[in-house]
Amino acid sequence: MAKRVAIVGTGQTFHKSHRPDVNGQELINEAVQRALIDANLKMKDISAILIGNMDHFEGINYVDCWSVDGSGGVMKPVIKITTGGTTGASLAIGGYHMVASGMFEKVLIIGWEKNSESDTTGAITTAFDPIWDRQVFAGAISGLAAEAQGYMARFGACDRDAARVSVRDRKHATNNPHAQLRKEVTLEEVLASPMLADPIHLLDVCPRTDGACAVIMANEDVAGKICSVPDWIWATAARHSYTYLGDGDWGRLTSMEKCAKEIWKKTGIKEPRKEIDVIEMYQPYSFAGLIWIEDMGIVGHGEAPQYIWDGNTDMGGELPVNPSGGVIACNPIGATGLIRCAEAAMQVMGKADARQVPDVNFAVSTGFGGCMWTDMLLHGKRKPN
Amino acid sequence: MESGDASQPFAYAVGMHGSKFFAETRDNKRFMGVKCPKCGKVYIPPRGVCGSCFVEMNDWVEVGPKGVIGTFTILRFAFIDPETGHQKPVPYGYGFIKLDGADTLLQHYIDLEDESKVKIGARVEPVFAQERKGNTRDVEYFRVID
Ligand SMILES: [Zn+2]
């Protein structure tokens, strides 16, 4: 018997580029304890656990196995999900399915990463085809740069437009105590920072972070009792687009287009720009802040730069994007997608403190990764029909 | 924690379609793609199944060897090449080449002799290795032709 599902609690760790003060289990536990406190629940109340990270990053595989002390998984059903960059969002969607199925009442979802213990670029490179992709591939930045070049050639945007996105997110991050980087930058500083891969500058991209996030989902029978304003999950979508990088339609994110269309259709949203109040986007670099709101259908192709220059996605604008500062300010990869989900939930629940957008009825969170994959969730204040 | 010098042998089957591609490049300096019988898309690298149509593909089509840059970047940051364990020599041109007659893009190095010529839509040709061994390095790089 299918159930409606809500987020009833969230927890995030203290994020830093290097957390030698804790091992993986202890880092996970930090987020779990905070989520339990937020939901006012005990570990004995939890029916099942979903955990994930970018599996081969830390060089310790099978996190579901070795982390049970910290995750609270002793003698509980524990399942691992690992889908690269989308891991955190895939975890959220997986948890939603477990609760929605009616099989589990309360599910604890954990995403985490200690990027300081990995060679991130090397690890990402080995996630791609050893023959056709790896010879020239240079981790996430090379693929993202190819996307940015394609977008600029097709729609005429420039690196200054992208820098505006970085300035926005870095400013938003100053409101978020959980962000790793909390320093404002200017347009000139972004454009003067070292070129990593044309057209991406150092200050256009996300950092490497150690951190974890936990989210508790509950079904409609108990969600209202646990929490006065639960964050209801209205719909989820996931799309994987292709196998080889060269198959891509470079300059647009087709998986994002498909996910957004599916979500708007499922929930009857006609004008996302007006009906959505806030977006927490898994946006690993500034150009994505232009390209992907077009693919999401917020504005038309080629219209994002002007929409962003006009301040519409800033705090106080028509549709704030990344009030948390987003991925550019904090990126523990296996947690990153789940942080987007937790931040969207906090916006709906009214728990986002200094980064709160007023009167949030609908929020969107996304995950990105792999061969330009997208995961997406729609969060709402009202219980879905 | 320490580890000494180690070799990590790695076997990976490229498949019948990939093997044919490499044999043709090695022996005849030509690129072979495969065409989907349903949607007509010509795939590089060649593979056995069209993912969109979910049908088997066996119609071989010669593509290239010339083409245009579909998209690209120039890698400038230092990173360790996981294939060798050594720092990759940067900068290097990373091209997604649309070979004439193909619908998907082949990834390869682009020569950076004149960076200003490396742009989307620029016409390129492959530079083949003297001694070809049946792998991706049988093409040393693509270079922009005026
Ligand atoms: Zn086909």
Short mmCIF file of C-alpha atoms and ligand atoms in Angstrom, two decimals:
data_model
loop_
_atom_site.label_atom_id
_atom_site.label_comp_id
_atom_site.label_asym_id
_atom_site.label_seq_id
_atom_site.Cartn_x
_atom_site.Cartn_y
_atom_site.Cartn_z
CA MET A 1 0.00 0.00 0.00
CA ALA A 2 1.67 3.20 -1.21
CA LYS A 3 2.24 5.96 1.33
CA ARG A 4 3.00 9.64 1.05
CA VAL A 5 6.45 10.54 2.36
CA ALA A 6 7.92 13.49 4.26
CA ILE A 7 11.31 14.57 5.53
CA VAL A 8 11.05 15.02 9.29
CA GLY A 9 14.64 15.80 10.25
CA THR A 10 18.04 16.67 8.80
CA GLY A 11 21.62 16.86 10.09
CA GLN A 12 24.88 18.09 8.62
CA THR A 13 28.43 17.92 9.92
CA PHE A 14 30.93 20.64 10.32
CA HIS A 15 32.51 20.81 6.84
CA LYS A 16 36.16 21.40 6.12
CA SER A 17 38.70 20.55 3.44
CA HIS A 18 40.32 18.08 5.85
CA ARG A 19 38.77 16.49 8.95
CA PRO A 20 41.58 14.46 10.55
CA ASP A 21 39.75 14.84 13.89
CA VAL A 22 37.33 12.08 12.89
CA ASN A 23 37.44 8.84 10.91
CA GLY A 24 34.71 7.91 8.44
CA GLN A 25 32.43 6.25 11.01
CA GLU A 26 32.75 9.18 13.39
CA LEU A 27 32.05 11.68 10.63
CA ILE A 28 28.91 9.75 9.65
CA ASN A 29 27.84 9.62 13.29
CA GLU A 30 28.09 13.40 13.61
CA ALA A 31 25.44 13.88 10.92
CA VAL A 32 23.26 11.01 12.17
CA GLN A 33 23.13 12.31 15.75
CA ARG A 34 22.14 15.77 14.54
CA ALA A 35 19.36 14.41 12.34
CA LEU A 36 17.98 12.33 15.21
CA ILE A 37 18.01 15.39 17.48
CA ASP A 38 16.34 17.48 14.77
CA ALA A 39 13.54 14.91 14.41
CA ASN A 40 13.42 14.18 18.15
CA LEU A 41 13.82 10.47 17.46
CA LYS A 42 16.04 7.70 18.85
CA MET A 43 17.98 5.19 16.79
CA LYS A 44 15.56 2.45 17.95
CA ASP A 45 12.77 4.31 16.10
CA ILE A 46 14.53 3.93 12.74
CA SER A 47 13.28 1.08 10.53
CA ALA A 48 16.06 0.97 7.92
CA ILE A 49 19.21 2.77 6.81
CA LEU A 50 20.37 3.83 3.36
CA ILE A 51 23.99 4.94 3.11
CA GLY A 52 26.26 5.98 0.27
CA ASN A 53 29.41 7.74 -0.87
CA MET A 54 31.52 7.76 -4.01
CA ASP A 55 32.60 4.20 -3.44
CA HIS A 56 36.26 4.06 -4.46
CA PHE A 57 37.20 7.56 -3.32
CA GLU A 58 38.55 6.84 0.13
CA GLY A 59 40.05 3.51 -0.89
CA ILE A 60 37.74 1.75 1.60
CA ASN A 61 34.85 0.10 -0.18
CA TYR A 62 31.67 -1.35 1.36
CA VAL A 63 30.85 1.58 3.63
CA ASP A 64 27.55 -0.11 4.49
CA CYS A 65 29.65 -2.86 6.10
CA TRP A 66 32.32 -1.03 8.08
CA SER A 67 30.37 1.99 9.27
CA VAL A 68 27.50 0.32 11.15
CA ASP A 69 28.69 1.55 14.56
CA GLY A 70 28.53 5.14 13.42
CA SER A 71 25.51 4.85 11.15
CA GLY A 72 23.40 3.13 13.79
CA GLY A 73 23.07 0.14 11.52
CA VAL A 74 23.75 -2.65 14.05
CA MET A 75 21.05 -5.29 13.53
CA LYS A 76 19.06 -3.13 11.14
CA PRO A 77 18.48 -3.45 7.40
CA VAL A 78 21.26 -1.40 5.75
CA ILE A 79 21.51 -0.78 2.01
CA LYS A 80 24.20 1.09 0.10
CA ILE A 81 23.66 3.26 -2.98
CA THR A 82 26.62 4.57 -4.98
CA THR A 83 25.97 6.59 -8.13
CA GLY A 84 28.92 9.00 -8.24
CA GLY A 85 28.02 12.66 -8.02
CA THR A 86 24.34 11.88 -7.85
CA THR A 87 24.84 9.56 -4.85
CA GLY A 88 23.22 11.88 -2.30
CA ALA A 89 20.19 12.55 -4.47
CA SER A 90 19.92 8.87 -5.43
CA LEU A 91 19.93 8.07 -1.71
CA ALA A 92 17.06 10.51 -1.18
CA ILE A 93 15.08 8.98 -4.04
CA GLY A 94 15.86 5.45 -2.80
CA GLY A 95 14.73 6.37 0.73
CA TYR A 96 11.57 7.88 -0.70
CA HIS A 97 10.81 4.63 -2.53
CA MET A 98 11.42 2.54 0.60
CA VAL A 99 9.02 4.63 2.67
CA ALA A 100 6.49 5.17 -0.14
CA SER A 101 6.29 1.41 -0.69
CA GLY A 102 4.81 1.03 2.76
CA MET A 103 7.55 -1.43 3.73
CA PHE A 104 9.45 0.92 6.07
CA GLU A 105 7.96 3.57 8.36
CA LYS A 106 11.04 5.68 9.12
CA VAL A 107 14.21 5.55 7.05
CA LEU A 108 17.55 7.15 7.92
CA ILE A 109 19.48 8.28 4.84
CA ILE A 110 23.20 9.06 5.04
CA GLY A 111 25.54 10.54 2.42
CA TRP A 112 29.17 11.25 3.22
CA GLU A 113 32.66 11.71 1.81
CA LYS A 114 36.17 12.35 3.02
CA ASN A 115 37.60 13.85 -0.14
CA SER A 116 40.83 14.64 1.69
CA GLU A 117 41.52 10.90 1.73
CA SER A 118 41.21 10.49 -2.02
CA ASP A 119 42.71 11.57 -5.30
CA THR A 120 39.42 12.96 -6.55
CA THR A 121 40.41 13.57 -10.17
CA GLY A 122 42.06 10.16 -10.47
CA ALA A 123 39.09 8.41 -8.86
CA ILE A 124 36.56 10.18 -11.09
CA THR A 125 38.65 9.37 -14.15
CA THR A 126 38.56 5.66 -13.34
CA ALA A 127 34.76 5.81 -13.28
CA PHE A 128 34.87 6.21 -17.08
CA ASP A 129 35.57 3.79 -19.90
CA PRO A 130 39.22 2.68 -19.71
CA ILE A 131 39.70 2.61 -23.49
CA TRP A 132 37.59 5.34 -25.06
CA ASP A 133 37.25 7.91 -22.27
CA ARG A 134 40.29 7.82 -20.04
CA GLN A 135 43.12 8.72 -22.40
CA VAL A 136 42.21 12.41 -22.45
CA PHE A 137 39.65 12.68 -19.66
CA ALA A 138 40.77 14.70 -16.64
CA GLY A 139 38.08 14.18 -14.04
CA ALA A 140 34.99 16.30 -13.61
CA ILE A 141 36.47 19.58 -14.74
CA SER A 142 37.29 18.41 -18.25
CA GLY A 143 33.74 17.25 -18.93
CA LEU A 144 32.25 20.38 -17.43
CA ALA A 145 34.57 22.58 -19.51
CA ALA A 146 33.41 20.80 -22.67
CA GLU A 147 29.81 21.49 -21.62
CA ALA A 148 30.58 25.17 -21.01
CA GLN A 149 32.29 25.54 -24.41
CA GLY A 150 29.30 23.96 -26.12
CA TYR A 151 26.90 26.26 -24.30
CA MET A 152 28.88 29.41 -25.07
CA ALA A 153 29.12 28.52 -28.77
CA ARG A 154 25.40 27.78 -29.04
CA PHE A 155 23.92 30.55 -26.91
CA GLY A 156 26.54 33.28 -26.80
CA ALA A 157 27.16 33.47 -23.06
CA CYS A 158 30.61 34.42 -21.73
CA ASP A 159 32.81 33.69 -18.74
CA ARG A 160 31.71 36.95 -17.09
CA ASP A 161 28.12 35.65 -17.03
CA ALA A 162 29.34 32.51 -15.29
CA ALA A 163 31.43 34.49 -12.84
CA ARG A 164 28.25 36.29 -11.76
CA VAL A 165 26.87 32.91 -10.66
CA SER A 166 29.99 32.18 -8.62
CA VAL A 167 29.76 35.61 -6.97
CA ARG A 168 26.12 34.87 -6.07
CA ASP A 169 26.72 31.46 -4.54
CA ARG A 170 29.80 32.55 -2.62
CA LYS A 171 27.83 35.46 -1.19
CA HIS A 172 24.93 33.19 -0.21
CA ALA A 173 27.38 30.87 1.55
CA THR A 174 28.25 33.57 4.07
CA ASN A 175 24.76 32.95 5.56
CA ASN A 176 25.38 29.22 5.99
CA PRO A 177 27.33 27.95 9.02
CA HIS A 178 27.64 24.55 7.30
CA ALA A 179 29.37 25.89 4.19
CA GLN A 180 33.09 25.18 3.90
CA LEU A 181 33.97 28.36 1.99
CA ARG A 182 32.34 31.47 3.46
CA LYS A 183 34.09 34.32 1.73
CA GLU A 184 32.62 36.75 -0.77
CA VAL A 185 34.45 37.24 -4.05
CA THR A 186 34.16 39.86 -6.80
CA LEU A 187 33.61 39.29 -10.50
CA GLU A 188 37.16 40.46 -11.16
CA GLU A 189 38.57 37.99 -8.63
CA VAL A 190 36.76 35.09 -10.31
CA LEU A 191 37.97 36.11 -13.78
CA ALA A 192 41.53 36.69 -12.56
CA SER A 193 41.78 33.33 -10.80
CA PRO A 194 43.90 30.65 -12.55
CA MET A 195 42.43 29.01 -15.67
CA LEU A 196 41.97 25.30 -14.90
CA ALA A 197 40.41 24.16 -18.18
CA ASP A 198 39.16 26.74 -20.66
CA PRO A 199 36.79 28.49 -19.87
CA ILE A 200 36.72 27.43 -16.19
CA HIS A 201 38.64 29.46 -13.62
CA LEU A 202 39.56 28.23 -10.16
CA LEU A 203 36.85 30.35 -8.53
CA ASP A 204 34.21 28.93 -10.91
CA VAL A 205 34.40 25.47 -9.34
CA CYS A 206 33.59 23.60 -6.16
CA PRO A 207 36.17 22.70 -3.49
CA ARG A 208 36.97 19.24 -2.09
CA THR A 209 35.31 18.72 1.25
CA ASP A 210 35.09 16.27 4.14
CA GLY A 211 31.57 16.01 5.46
CA ALA A 212 28.34 14.11 5.88
CA CYS A 213 24.60 14.69 5.79
CA ALA A 214 21.70 12.67 7.20
CA VAL A 215 18.01 12.94 6.40
CA ILE A 216 15.12 11.12 8.07
CA MET A 217 12.04 10.31 5.99
CA ALA A 218 8.78 9.06 7.49
CA ASN A 219 5.46 7.97 6.07
CA GLU A 220 2.22 9.93 6.32
CA ASP A 221 0.98 7.86 9.28
CA VAL A 222 3.68 9.27 11.57
CA ALA A 223 5.25 12.31 9.85
CA GLY A 224 2.78 14.82 11.30
CA LYS A 225 3.29 13.43 14.82
CA ILE A 226 7.08 13.68 14.58
CA CYS A 227 7.24 17.15 13.18
CA SER A 228 4.83 20.12 13.04
CA VAL A 229 5.85 21.19 9.50
CA PRO A 230 7.15 18.15 7.62
CA ASP A 231 8.69 18.57 4.17
CA TRP A 232 6.48 16.52 1.83
CA ILE A 233 8.11 14.89 -1.18
CA TRP A 234 5.80 15.56 -4.11
CA ALA A 235 7.72 13.80 -6.84
CA THR A 236 11.11 12.42 -7.79
CA ALA A 237 12.80 11.84 -11.15
CA ALA A 238 16.09 10.33 -12.32
CA ARG A 239 17.63 10.12 -15.79
CA HIS A 240 20.84 8.55 -17.05
CA SER A 241 21.70 9.78 -20.49
CA TYR A 242 24.52 7.84 -22.20
CA THR A 243 27.58 5.62 -21.97
CA TYR A 244 30.46 7.44 -23.67
CA LEU A 245 31.19 11.11 -23.09
CA GLY A 246 31.28 11.73 -26.84
CA ASP A 247 27.60 10.75 -27.14
CA GLY A 248 26.54 13.93 -25.36
CA ASP A 249 24.54 16.80 -26.82
CA TRP A 250 27.16 19.24 -25.55
CA GLY A 251 25.92 22.59 -24.29
CA ARG A 252 22.72 21.38 -22.69
CA LEU A 253 21.84 18.87 -19.99
CA THR A 254 19.24 16.60 -21.57
CA SER A 255 18.85 14.53 -18.38
CA MET A 256 17.86 17.71 -16.53
CA GLU A 257 15.28 18.56 -19.20
CA LYS A 258 13.68 15.12 -18.93
CA CYS A 259 13.63 15.12 -15.12
CA ALA A 260 12.10 18.59 -14.94
CA LYS A 261 9.42 17.80 -17.53
CA GLU A 262 8.51 14.65 -15.66
CA ILE A 263 8.25 16.43 -12.31
CA TRP A 264 6.21 19.37 -13.63
CA LYS A 265 3.87 16.90 -15.38
CA LYS A 266 3.45 14.64 -12.35
CA THR A 267 2.61 17.54 -10.05
CA GLY A 268 0.69 19.84 -12.42
CA ILE A 269 3.22 22.66 -12.27
CA LYS A 270 2.62 24.89 -15.31
CA GLU A 271 4.94 27.83 -14.69
CA PRO A 272 7.92 26.62 -12.66
CA ARG A 273 9.47 30.09 -12.58
CA LYS A 274 6.44 31.41 -10.66
CA GLU A 275 5.37 28.32 -8.74
CA ILE A 276 8.76 27.23 -7.38
CA ASP A 277 10.01 29.36 -4.49
CA VAL A 278 13.60 28.16 -4.15
CA ILE A 279 16.05 25.78 -5.87
CA GLU A 280 18.95 23.95 -4.26
CA MET A 281 20.87 22.81 -7.32
CA TYR A 282 23.80 20.40 -7.44
CA GLN A 283 25.80 22.96 -9.37
CA PRO A 284 29.48 21.99 -9.34
CA TYR A 285 30.61 24.96 -11.37
CA SER A 286 29.34 28.39 -12.26
CA PHE A 287 28.38 27.75 -15.91
CA ALA A 288 25.91 25.09 -14.77
CA GLY A 289 24.04 27.86 -12.96
CA LEU A 290 23.32 29.33 -16.41
CA ILE A 291 22.83 26.19 -18.49
CA TRP A 292 20.76 24.10 -16.13
CA ILE A 293 18.05 26.63 -15.18
CA GLU A 294 17.38 26.83 -18.92
CA ASP A 295 17.19 23.05 -19.19
CA MET A 296 14.95 22.99 -16.11
CA GLY A 297 12.54 25.26 -17.95
CA ILE A 298 12.86 28.23 -15.58
CA VAL A 299 13.88 30.45 -18.51
CA GLY A 300 14.31 29.82 -22.25
CA HIS A 301 17.58 28.78 -23.91
CA GLY A 302 20.03 31.67 -23.95
CA GLU A 303 18.02 33.67 -21.40
CA ALA A 304 19.77 32.62 -18.19
CA PRO A 305 22.57 35.24 -18.19
CA GLN A 306 20.14 38.18 -18.26
CA TYR A 307 17.84 36.52 -15.71
CA ILE A 308 20.79 36.09 -13.36
CA TRP A 309 22.30 39.55 -13.95
CA ASP A 310 18.90 41.01 -13.06
CA GLY A 311 19.18 39.46 -9.60
CA ASN A 312 16.28 37.05 -9.95
CA THR A 313 18.22 34.13 -8.46
CA ASP A 314 19.77 36.14 -5.61
CA MET A 315 18.33 36.11 -2.09
CA GLY A 316 15.28 38.38 -2.25
CA GLY A 317 14.89 37.77 -6.01
CA GLU A 318 12.06 36.08 -7.87
CA LEU A 319 13.51 32.59 -7.51
CA PRO A 320 16.54 32.30 -5.21
CA VAL A 321 18.97 29.56 -6.23
CA ASN A 322 21.32 27.97 -3.70
CA PRO A 323 20.63 30.01 -0.53
CA SER A 324 23.12 27.63 1.15
CA GLY A 325 25.92 28.71 -1.16
CA GLY A 326 25.55 25.39 -2.94
CA VAL A 327 28.23 23.06 -4.17
CA ILE A 328 30.68 25.85 -5.05
CA ALA A 329 30.92 26.52 -1.30
CA CYS A 330 30.96 22.93 -0.05
CA ASN A 331 31.32 19.59 -1.86
CA PRO A 332 31.69 16.35 0.13
CA ILE A 333 30.74 14.45 -3.04
CA GLY A 334 28.73 11.51 -1.66
CA ALA A 335 26.86 13.89 0.66
CA THR A 336 26.47 16.80 -1.76
CA GLY A 337 23.19 15.69 -3.37
CA LEU A 338 21.69 14.86 0.02
CA ILE A 339 22.72 18.28 1.35
CA ARG A 340 20.70 19.84 -1.49
CA CYS A 341 17.74 17.72 -0.40
CA ALA A 342 18.24 18.63 3.28
CA GLU A 343 18.59 22.34 2.48
CA ALA A 344 15.40 22.26 0.38
CA ALA A 345 13.65 20.50 3.27
CA MET A 346 14.89 23.12 5.74
CA GLN A 347 13.51 25.86 3.47
CA VAL A 348 10.08 24.20 3.42
CA MET A 349 10.17 23.51 7.19
CA GLY A 350 11.22 27.10 7.95
CA LYS A 351 14.45 25.96 9.62
CA ALA A 352 16.98 27.64 7.32
CA ASP A 353 17.83 30.52 9.70
CA ALA A 354 19.88 33.28 8.03
CA ARG A 355 19.52 31.63 4.62
CA GLN A 356 15.74 31.22 4.86
CA VAL A 357 13.68 32.26 1.83
CA PRO A 358 10.31 33.60 3.06
CA ASP A 359 7.08 31.64 2.51
CA VAL A 360 8.41 28.57 0.71
CA ASN A 361 5.62 26.37 -0.62
CA PHE A 362 7.65 24.49 -3.23
CA ALA A 363 11.38 23.79 -3.36
CA VAL A 364 13.43 21.80 -5.85
CA SER A 365 16.60 19.88 -5.07
CA THR A 366 18.80 18.18 -7.67
CA GLY A 367 21.72 15.81 -7.98
CA PHE A 368 24.27 15.71 -10.81
CA GLY A 369 27.03 13.32 -11.76
CA GLY A 370 28.29 10.42 -13.82
CA CYS A 371 27.71 10.77 -17.56
CA MET A 372 25.81 14.02 -17.05
CA TRP A 373 23.05 12.32 -15.03
CA THR A 374 20.32 14.17 -13.16
CA ASP A 375 18.24 13.31 -10.10
CA MET A 376 15.51 15.70 -8.97
CA LEU A 377 13.04 16.05 -6.11
CA LEU A 378 10.11 18.39 -5.60
CA HIS A 379 9.50 19.35 -1.96
CA GLY A 380 6.28 20.99 -0.71
CA LYS A 381 4.75 22.43 2.44
CA ARG A 382 1.29 21.03 1.70
CA LYS A 383 0.63 17.30 1.84
CA PRO A 384 0.36 16.05 -1.77
CA ASN A 385 -3.03 14.77 -2.97
CA MET B 1 50.62 3.70 5.64
CA GLU B 2 53.14 2.93 2.93
CA SER B 3 53.17 0.91 -0.23
CA GLY B 4 56.12 0.18 -2.48
CA ASP B 5 56.39 0.09 -6.23
CA ALA B 6 53.65 -2.09 -7.60
CA SER B 7 52.40 -3.13 -10.97
CA GLN B 8 48.68 -3.48 -11.39
CA PRO B 9 47.94 -5.59 -14.47
CA PHE B 10 44.57 -4.71 -15.90
CA ALA B 11 42.66 -6.72 -18.49
CA TYR B 12 39.71 -5.15 -20.23
CA ALA B 13 37.82 -6.51 -23.21
CA VAL B 14 37.00 -3.82 -25.73
CA GLY B 15 34.57 -6.13 -27.53
CA MET B 16 34.23 -7.25 -31.16
CA HIS B 17 33.15 -3.82 -32.39
CA GLY B 18 35.94 -1.97 -30.61
CA SER B 19 38.46 -4.54 -31.84
CA LYS B 20 37.44 -4.01 -35.46
CA PHE B 21 37.81 -0.25 -35.02
CA PHE B 22 41.36 -0.61 -33.71
CA ALA B 23 42.39 -3.20 -36.33
CA GLU B 24 41.19 -0.91 -39.15
CA THR B 25 42.97 2.10 -37.70
CA ARG B 26 46.17 0.11 -37.26
CA ASP B 27 46.19 -1.63 -40.66
CA ASN B 28 44.40 0.83 -42.96
CA LYS B 29 44.51 4.17 -41.17
CA ARG B 30 40.76 4.51 -41.41
CA PHE B 31 37.97 4.91 -38.85
CA MET B 32 34.98 2.59 -38.79
CA GLY B 33 31.70 3.52 -37.15
CA VAL B 34 28.57 1.45 -36.76
CA LYS B 35 25.08 2.46 -37.88
CA CYS B 36 21.85 1.75 -36.03
CA PRO B 37 19.40 -0.09 -38.32
CA LYS B 38 16.49 1.63 -36.58
CA CYS B 39 17.39 5.30 -35.97
CA GLY B 40 20.22 5.52 -38.51
CA LYS B 41 22.62 7.12 -36.02
CA VAL B 42 26.30 6.42 -36.79
CA TYR B 43 28.20 5.68 -33.58
CA ILE B 44 31.81 6.36 -32.69
CA PRO B 45 33.17 4.53 -30.78
CA PRO B 46 31.39 1.60 -32.41
CA ARG B 47 29.47 -0.64 -30.05
CA GLY B 48 27.09 -3.56 -30.27
CA VAL B 49 23.87 -1.95 -29.10
CA CYS B 50 22.11 1.36 -29.84
CA GLY B 51 21.11 2.43 -26.34
CA SER B 52 18.20 4.58 -27.52
CA CYS B 53 16.63 1.93 -29.76
CA PHE B 54 17.97 -1.00 -27.72
CA VAL B 55 18.74 -2.97 -30.89
CA GLU B 56 21.85 -4.79 -32.09
CA MET B 57 24.08 -2.97 -34.59
CA ASN B 58 26.29 -4.56 -37.26
CA ASP B 59 26.21 -2.14 -40.21
CA TRP B 60 29.72 -0.78 -40.58
CA VAL B 61 30.31 2.69 -42.04
CA GLU B 62 33.62 4.35 -42.76
CA VAL B 63 33.78 7.79 -41.15
CA GLY B 64 36.35 10.60 -41.23
CA PRO B 65 39.28 10.60 -41.08
CA LYS B 66 38.72 14.36 -41.12
CA GLY B 67 36.12 16.12 -39.02
CA VAL B 68 35.37 19.18 -36.94
CA ILE B 69 35.76 20.06 -33.27
CA GLY B 70 32.36 19.39 -31.63
CA THR B 71 33.49 20.76 -28.31
CA PHE B 72 36.82 20.96 -26.49
CA THR B 73 38.79 22.32 -23.59
CA ILE B 74 42.44 23.00 -22.85
CA LEU B 75 43.58 21.31 -19.67
CA ARG B 76 45.87 23.53 -17.64
CA PHE B 77 45.82 22.22 -14.08
CA ALA B 78 48.26 19.67 -12.73
CA PHE B 79 46.83 16.23 -11.96
CA ILE B 80 48.02 12.66 -11.65
CA ASP B 81 47.18 10.45 -14.61
CA PRO B 82 45.63 7.36 -12.98
CA GLU B 83 46.86 5.24 -15.90
CA THR B 84 50.52 6.00 -15.24
CA GLY B 85 50.65 7.34 -11.69
CA HIS B 86 52.58 10.35 -13.01
CA GLN B 87 51.61 13.94 -13.51
CA LYS B 88 49.93 14.48 -16.86
CA PRO B 89 51.85 16.92 -19.07
CA VAL B 90 49.73 20.09 -19.30
CA PRO B 91 48.54 22.06 -21.11
CA TYR B 92 46.93 19.72 -23.58
CA GLY B 93 44.01 20.06 -25.96
CA TYR B 94 41.06 17.82 -25.15
CA GLY B 95 38.83 17.51 -28.20
CA PHE B 96 35.47 15.95 -28.90
CA ILE B 97 35.86 15.33 -32.63
CA LYS B 98 32.85 15.01 -34.93
CA LEU B 99 34.30 12.83 -37.69
CA ASP B 100 32.70 13.32 -41.10
CA GLY B 101 29.75 10.94 -41.34
CA ALA B 102 29.53 10.17 -37.60
CA ASP B 103 26.79 11.36 -35.24
CA THR B 104 28.67 11.02 -31.95
CA LEU B 105 32.02 12.50 -30.98
CA LEU B 106 35.41 10.82 -30.64
CA GLN B 107 37.54 12.04 -27.74
CA HIS B 108 41.19 12.68 -28.47
CA TYR B 109 44.08 15.08 -28.06
CA ILE B 110 44.08 18.28 -30.10
CA ASP B 111 47.38 19.82 -31.08
CA LEU B 112 47.90 23.23 -29.45
CA GLU B 113 50.48 24.66 -31.83
CA ASP B 114 48.16 27.65 -32.37
CA GLU B 115 45.64 27.86 -29.53
CA SER B 116 43.66 30.60 -31.26
CA LYS B 117 42.65 28.13 -33.97
CA VAL B 118 41.26 25.60 -31.52
CA LYS B 119 37.55 26.35 -31.46
CA ILE B 120 34.21 24.65 -31.97
CA GLY B 121 33.63 24.03 -35.67
CA ALA B 122 37.33 24.12 -36.61
CA ARG B 123 38.27 21.49 -39.21
CA VAL B 124 40.72 18.83 -38.00
CA GLU B 125 42.61 15.82 -39.30
CA PRO B 126 44.26 12.93 -37.45
CA VAL B 127 48.01 12.49 -37.23
CA PHE B 128 48.66 8.74 -37.23
CA ALA B 129 51.51 7.14 -35.33
CA GLN B 130 54.34 5.65 -37.44
CA GLU B 131 54.19 2.38 -35.57
CA ARG B 132 50.59 1.46 -34.88
CA LYS B 133 49.65 -1.13 -32.29
CA GLY B 134 45.86 -1.30 -32.37
CA ASN B 135 44.99 1.11 -29.58
CA THR B 136 43.86 4.70 -29.08
CA ARG B 137 47.44 5.91 -29.45
CA ASP B 138 47.55 4.87 -33.10
CA VAL B 139 46.30 8.41 -33.55
CA GLU B 140 48.78 10.72 -31.87
CA TYR B 141 46.43 13.71 -31.97
CA PHE B 142 44.15 15.71 -34.21
CA ARG B 143 45.39 18.96 -35.66
CA VAL B 144 43.51 21.97 -36.95
CA ILE B 145 43.74 22.34 -40.74
CA ASP B 146 43.37 25.79 -42.23
ZN ZN C 1 19.11 3.55 -32.78
#
